[in-house]
Amino acid sequence: MFYFNPFIRRLLLKCRAYRKSDSRPLDMPVSYLNALDEADVIIKVLKEDSHKHAIYVLSDEIKTPNEICDIMNDVMGTDIKPVFVDADHLRDYWPSYFEGGDSFAKAAFVAMHKTYTDWGWSGNANVYHWLLGDQKPRTIRDFVTSEAQSLGIKTTGN
């Protein structure tokens, strides 16, 4: 599971990137879900006794970073390219995450990065959709459109 907001909002704000010669990680599938939909699921699970002691892995749309950028480019009429940041440069790219954090959190972040890079992170959306019930999940395209508009970036309406 990878939330829409941190990854995509960073690309929206940056709007410039480079493609590393080893682009394989940019073609690895990752499951994304909208944090607002996740919050709706959490509220439901906390309110209903039938979910007591249940553990759910939540997944939704499965896209590669390249596909995410294709959606962004389509919505905004831009030419954004995804950025692959290797483990040695994570601190440079996300300095606020590493400032003041403990060594376990840093090691976990680097390990998660390695897993995503080596294997991707795709999942099955059945449980997520079941927990959402009749509510239609927000898509990556919906999120990109909303975030771009909130940042004053013109959208194409596609």
PDB file of N, CA, C and O in Angstrom, residues 98-140:
ATOM      1  N   PHE A  98      14.210  12.197   7.757  1.00  0.00           N
ATOM      2  CA  PHE A  98      15.366  11.657   8.463  1.00  0.00           C
ATOM      3  C   PHE A  98      15.848  12.544   9.609  1.00  0.00           C
ATOM      4  O   PHE A  98      16.627  12.104  10.442  1.00  0.00           O
ATOM      5  N   GLU A  99      15.399  13.783   9.672  1.00  0.00           N
ATOM      6  CA  GLU A  99      15.819  14.674  10.753  1.00  0.00           C
ATOM      7  C   GLU A  99      15.105  14.302  12.041  1.00  0.00           C
ATOM      8  O   GLU A  99      13.880  14.274  12.104  1.00  0.00           O
ATOM      9  N   GLY A 100      15.849  14.009  13.064  1.00  0.00           N
ATOM     10  CA  GLY A 100      15.286  13.744  14.373  1.00  0.00           C
ATOM     11  C   GLY A 100      14.636  12.384  14.543  1.00  0.00           C
ATOM     12  O   GLY A 100      14.136  12.068  15.606  1.00  0.00           O
ATOM     13  N   GLY A 101      14.612  11.575  13.494  1.00  0.00           N
ATOM     14  CA  GLY A 101      14.016  10.246  13.596  1.00  0.00           C
ATOM     15  C   GLY A 101      14.955   9.265  14.277  1.00  0.00           C
ATOM     16  O   GLY A 101      16.155   9.488  14.369  1.00  0.00           O
ATOM     17  N   ASP A 102      14.379   8.176  14.762  1.00  0.00           N
ATOM     18  CA  ASP A 102      15.227   7.176  15.407  1.00  0.00           C
ATOM     19  C   ASP A 102      15.813   6.231  14.357  1.00  0.00           C
ATOM     20  O   ASP A 102      15.365   6.173  13.218  1.00  0.00           O
ATOM     21  N   SER A 103      16.833   5.475  14.754  1.00  0.00           N
ATOM     22  CA  SER A 103      17.542   4.613  13.816  1.00  0.00           C
ATOM     23  C   SER A 103      16.648   3.490  13.286  1.00  0.00           C
ATOM     24  O   SER A 103      16.794   3.063  12.143  1.00  0.00           O
ATOM     25  N   PHE A 104      15.709   2.995  14.102  1.00  0.00           N
ATOM     26  CA  PHE A 104      14.814   1.939  13.640  1.00  0.00           C
ATOM     27  C   PHE A 104      13.933   2.436  12.496  1.00  0.00           C
ATOM     28  O   PHE A 104      13.764   1.766  11.485  1.00  0.00           O
ATOM     29  N   ALA A 105      13.350   3.630  12.655  1.00  0.00           N
ATOM     30  CA  ALA A 105      12.482   4.188  11.616  1.00  0.00           C
ATOM     31  C   ALA A 105      13.257   4.397  10.319  1.00  0.00           C
ATOM     32  O   ALA A 105      12.752   4.119   9.229  1.00  0.00           O
ATOM     33  N   LYS A 106      14.483   4.876  10.445  1.00  0.00           N
ATOM     34  CA  LYS A 106      15.312   5.086   9.252  1.00  0.00           C
ATOM     35  C   LYS A 106      15.624   3.760   8.572  1.00  0.00           C
ATOM     36  O   LYS A 106      15.514   3.640   7.349  1.00  0.00           O
ATOM     37  N   ALA A 107      15.993   2.764   9.359  1.00  0.00           N
ATOM     38  CA  ALA A 107      16.309   1.448   8.794  1.00  0.00           C
ATOM     39  C   ALA A 107      15.071   0.819   8.151  1.00  0.00           C
ATOM     40  O   ALA A 107      15.155   0.200   7.086  1.00  0.00           O
ATOM     41  N   ALA A 108      13.920   1.001   8.787  1.00  0.00           N
ATOM     42  CA  ALA A 108      12.675   0.457   8.231  1.00  0.00           C
ATOM     43  C   ALA A 108      12.338   1.136   6.912  1.00  0.00           C
ATOM     44  O   ALA A 108      11.911   0.473   5.958  1.00  0.00           O
ATOM     45  N   PHE A 109      12.541   2.439   6.823  1.00  0.00           N
ATOM     46  CA  PHE A 109      12.263   3.172   5.591  1.00  0.00           C
ATOM     47  C   PHE A 109      13.170   2.683   4.462  1.00  0.00           C
ATOM     48  O   PHE A 109      12.711   2.444   3.342  1.00  0.00           O
ATOM     49  N   VAL A 110      14.442   2.503   4.751  1.00  0.00           N
ATOM     50  CA  VAL A 110      15.397   2.025   3.743  1.00  0.00           C
ATOM     51  C   VAL A 110      15.041   0.595   3.320  1.00  0.00           C
ATOM     52  O   VAL A 110      15.082   0.260   2.140  1.00  0.00           O
ATOM     53  N   ALA A 111      14.649  -0.244   4.285  1.00  0.00           N
ATOM     54  CA  ALA A 111      14.257  -1.625   3.960  1.00  0.00           C
ATOM     55  C   ALA A 111      12.996  -1.649   3.101  1.00  0.00           C
ATOM     56  O   ALA A 111      12.901  -2.436   2.148  1.00  0.00           O
ATOM     57  N   MET A 112      12.041  -0.800   3.416  1.00  0.00           N
ATOM     58  CA  MET A 112      10.820  -0.710   2.622  1.00  0.00           C
ATOM     59  C   MET A 112      11.159  -0.252   1.199  1.00  0.00           C
ATOM     60  O   MET A 112      10.645  -0.788   0.215  1.00  0.00           O
ATOM     61  N   HIS A 113      12.039   0.725   1.084  1.00  0.00           N
ATOM     62  CA  HIS A 113      12.479   1.214  -0.222  1.00  0.00           C
ATOM     63  C   HIS A 113      13.096   0.076  -1.028  1.00  0.00           C
ATOM     64  O   HIS A 113      12.804  -0.094  -2.212  1.00  0.00           O
ATOM     65  N   LYS A 114      13.932  -0.731  -0.387  1.00  0.00           N
ATOM     66  CA  LYS A 114      14.570  -1.857  -1.084  1.00  0.00           C
ATOM     67  C   LYS A 114      13.524  -2.866  -1.549  1.00  0.00           C
ATOM     68  O   LYS A 114      13.590  -3.367  -2.676  1.00  0.00           O
ATOM     69  N   THR A 115      12.544  -3.167  -0.712  1.00  0.00           N
ATOM     70  CA  THR A 115      11.491  -4.114  -1.088  1.00  0.00           C
ATOM     71  C   THR A 115      10.713  -3.599  -2.288  1.00  0.00           C
ATOM     72  O   THR A 115      10.480  -4.331  -3.252  1.00  0.00           O
ATOM     73  N   TYR A 116      10.298  -2.321  -2.243  1.00  0.00           N
ATOM     74  CA  TYR A 116       9.556  -1.747  -3.370  1.00  0.00           C
ATOM     75  C   TYR A 116      10.397  -1.777  -4.643  1.00  0.00           C
ATOM     76  O   TYR A 116       9.895  -2.051  -5.723  1.00  0.00           O
ATOM     77  N   THR A 117      11.689  -1.456  -4.509  1.00  0.00           N
ATOM     78  CA  THR A 117      12.576  -1.422  -5.660  1.00  0.00           C
ATOM     79  C   THR A 117      12.769  -2.810  -6.267  1.00  0.00           C
ATOM     80  O   THR A 117      12.724  -2.986  -7.474  1.00  0.00           O
ATOM     81  N   ASP A 118      12.949  -3.809  -5.401  1.00  0.00           N
ATOM     82  CA  ASP A 118      13.227  -5.166  -5.881  1.00  0.00           C
ATOM     83  C   ASP A 118      11.982  -5.910  -6.350  1.00  0.00           C
ATOM     84  O   ASP A 118      12.028  -6.672  -7.311  1.00  0.00           O
ATOM     85  N   TRP A 119      10.876  -5.712  -5.665  1.00  0.00           N
ATOM     86  CA  TRP A 119       9.705  -6.560  -5.891  1.00  0.00           C
ATOM     87  C   TRP A 119       8.421  -5.830  -6.232  1.00  0.00           C
ATOM     88  O   TRP A 119       7.416  -6.463  -6.569  1.00  0.00           O
ATOM     89  N   GLY A 120       8.406  -4.511  -6.116  1.00  0.00           N
ATOM     90  CA  GLY A 120       7.139  -3.803  -6.274  1.00  0.00           C
ATOM     91  C   GLY A 120       6.300  -4.019  -5.023  1.00  0.00           C
ATOM     92  O   GLY A 120       6.775  -4.547  -4.017  1.00  0.00           O
ATOM     93  N   TRP A 121       5.069  -3.596  -5.071  1.00  0.00           N
ATOM     94  CA  TRP A 121       4.192  -3.784  -3.917  1.00  0.00           C
ATOM     95  C   TRP A 121       2.757  -3.727  -4.411  1.00  0.00           C
ATOM     96  O   TRP A 121       2.084  -2.715  -4.330  1.00  0.00           O
ATOM     97  N   SER A 122       2.319  -4.824  -4.987  1.00  0.00           N
ATOM     98  CA  SER A 122       0.953  -4.838  -5.485  1.00  0.00           C
ATOM     99  C   SER A 122       0.116  -5.757  -4.608  1.00  0.00           C
ATOM    100  O   SER A 122       0.634  -6.692  -4.001  1.00  0.00           O
ATOM    101  N   GLY A 123      -1.141  -5.459  -4.529  1.00  0.00           N
ATOM    102  CA  GLY A 123      -2.024  -6.252  -3.686  1.00  0.00           C
ATOM    103  C   GLY A 123      -3.386  -6.394  -4.324  1.00  0.00           C
ATOM    104  O   GLY A 123      -3.675  -5.809  -5.362  1.00  0.00           O
ATOM    105  N   ASN A 124      -4.240  -7.150  -3.666  1.00  0.00           N
ATOM    106  CA  ASN A 124      -5.587  -7.396  -4.149  1.00  0.00           C
ATOM    107  C   ASN A 124      -6.538  -6.405  -3.488  1.00  0.00           C
ATOM    108  O   ASN A 124      -6.520  -6.227  -2.276  1.00  0.00           O
ATOM    109  N   ALA A 125      -7.388  -5.773  -4.285  1.00  0.00           N
ATOM    110  CA  ALA A 125      -8.272  -4.719  -3.782  1.00  0.00           C
ATOM    111  C   ALA A 125      -9.609  -5.240  -3.264  1.00  0.00           C
ATOM    112  O   ALA A 125     -10.438  -4.450  -2.803  1.00  0.00           O
ATOM    113  N   ASN A 126      -9.850  -6.537  -3.290  1.00  0.00           N
ATOM    114  CA  ASN A 126     -11.161  -7.070  -2.906  1.00  0.00           C
ATOM    115  C   ASN A 126     -11.575  -6.672  -1.489  1.00  0.00           C
ATOM    116  O   ASN A 126     -12.704  -6.240  -1.267  1.00  0.00           O
ATOM    117  N   VAL A 127     -10.696  -6.829  -0.514  1.00  0.00           N
ATOM    118  CA  VAL A 127     -11.035  -6.513   0.878  1.00  0.00           C
ATOM    119  C   VAL A 127     -11.294  -5.020   1.034  1.00  0.00           C
ATOM    120  O   VAL A 127     -12.246  -4.606   1.695  1.00  0.00           O
ATOM    121  N   TYR A 128     -10.472  -4.220   0.409  1.00  0.00           N
ATOM    122  CA  TYR A 128     -10.623  -2.761   0.456  1.00  0.00           C
ATOM    123  C   TYR A 128     -11.993  -2.347  -0.083  1.00  0.00           C
ATOM    124  O   TYR A 128     -12.713  -1.580   0.546  1.00  0.00           O
ATOM    125  N   HIS A 129     -12.369  -2.890  -1.229  1.00  0.00           N
ATOM    126  CA  HIS A 129     -13.664  -2.548  -1.828  1.00  0.00           C
ATOM    127  C   HIS A 129     -14.827  -3.086  -0.984  1.00  0.00           C
ATOM    128  O   HIS A 129     -15.854  -2.416  -0.843  1.00  0.00           O
ATOM    129  N   TRP A 130     -14.657  -4.265  -0.413  1.00  0.00           N
ATOM    130  CA  TRP A 130     -15.676  -4.834   0.471  1.00  0.00           C
ATOM    131  C   TRP A 130     -15.894  -3.926   1.679  1.00  0.00           C
ATOM    132  O   TRP A 130     -17.022  -3.642   2.064  1.00  0.00           O
ATOM    133  N   LEU A 131     -14.795  -3.448   2.268  1.00  0.00           N
ATOM    134  CA  LEU A 131     -14.896  -2.581   3.441  1.00  0.00           C
ATOM    135  C   LEU A 131     -15.477  -1.210   3.082  1.00  0.00           C
ATOM    136  O   LEU A 131     -16.167  -0.597   3.897  1.00  0.00           O
ATOM    137  N   LEU A 132     -15.215  -0.726   1.874  1.00  0.00           N
ATOM    138  CA  LEU A 132     -15.790   0.548   1.450  1.00  0.00           C
ATOM    139  C   LEU A 132     -17.295   0.432   1.203  1.00  0.00           C
ATOM    140  O   LEU A 132     -18.019   1.427   1.251  1.00  0.00           O
ATOM    141  N   GLY A 133     -17.744  -0.780   0.922  1.00  0.00           N
ATOM    142  CA  GLY A 133     -19.180  -0.983   0.678  1.00  0.00           C
ATOM    143  C   GLY A 133     -19.622  -0.335  -0.616  1.00  0.00           C
ATOM    144  O   GLY A 133     -18.992  -0.496  -1.658  1.00  0.00           O
ATOM    145  N   ASP A 134     -20.693   0.432  -0.546  1.00  0.00           N
ATOM    146  CA  ASP A 134     -21.242   1.080  -1.742  1.00  0.00           C
ATOM    147  C   ASP A 134     -20.438   2.304  -2.176  1.00  0.00           C
ATOM    148  O   ASP A 134     -20.690   2.871  -3.239  1.00  0.00           O
ATOM    149  N   GLN A 135     -19.512   2.720  -1.356  1.00  0.00           N
ATOM    150  CA  GLN A 135     -18.711   3.905  -1.670  1.00  0.00           C
ATOM    151  C   GLN A 135     -17.706   3.585  -2.772  1.00  0.00           C
ATOM    152  O   GLN A 135     -16.941   2.631  -2.677  1.00  0.00           O
ATOM    153  N   LYS A 136     -17.710   4.379  -3.812  1.00  0.00           N
ATOM    154  CA  LYS A 136     -16.769   4.199  -4.910  1.00  0.00           C
ATOM    155  C   LYS A 136     -15.397   4.739  -4.474  1.00  0.00           C
ATOM    156  O   LYS A 136     -15.307   5.874  -3.987  1.00  0.00           O
ATOM    157  N   PRO A 137     -14.331   3.945  -4.621  1.00  0.00           N
ATOM    158  CA  PRO A 137     -13.018   4.453  -4.209  1.00  0.00           C
ATOM    159  C   PRO A 137     -12.564   5.624  -5.083  1.00  0.00           C
ATOM    160  O   PRO A 137     -12.883   5.682  -6.268  1.00  0.00           O
ATOM    161  N   ARG A 138     -11.855   6.533  -4.474  1.00  0.00           N
ATOM    162  CA  ARG A 138     -11.286   7.659  -5.214  1.00  0.00           C
ATOM    163  C   ARG A 138     -10.108   7.131  -6.034  1.00  0.00           C
ATOM    164  O   ARG A 138      -9.283   6.387  -5.515  1.00  0.00           O
ATOM    165  N   THR A 139     -10.012   7.533  -7.280  1.00  0.00           N
ATOM    166  CA  THR A 139      -8.961   7.025  -8.157  1.00  0.00           C
ATOM    167  C   THR A 139      -7.723   7.919  -8.099  1.00  0.00           C
ATOM    168  O   THR A 139      -7.783   9.059  -7.604  1.00  0.00           O
ATOM    169  N   ILE A 140      -6.646   7.418  -8.653  1.00  0.00           N
ATOM    170  CA  ILE A 140      -5.428   8.223  -8.759  1.00  0.00           C
ATOM    171  C   ILE A 140      -5.702   9.447  -9.625  1.00  0.00           C
ATOM    172  O   ILE A 140      -5.285  10.552  -9.298  1.00  0.00           O
TER     173      ILE A 140
END
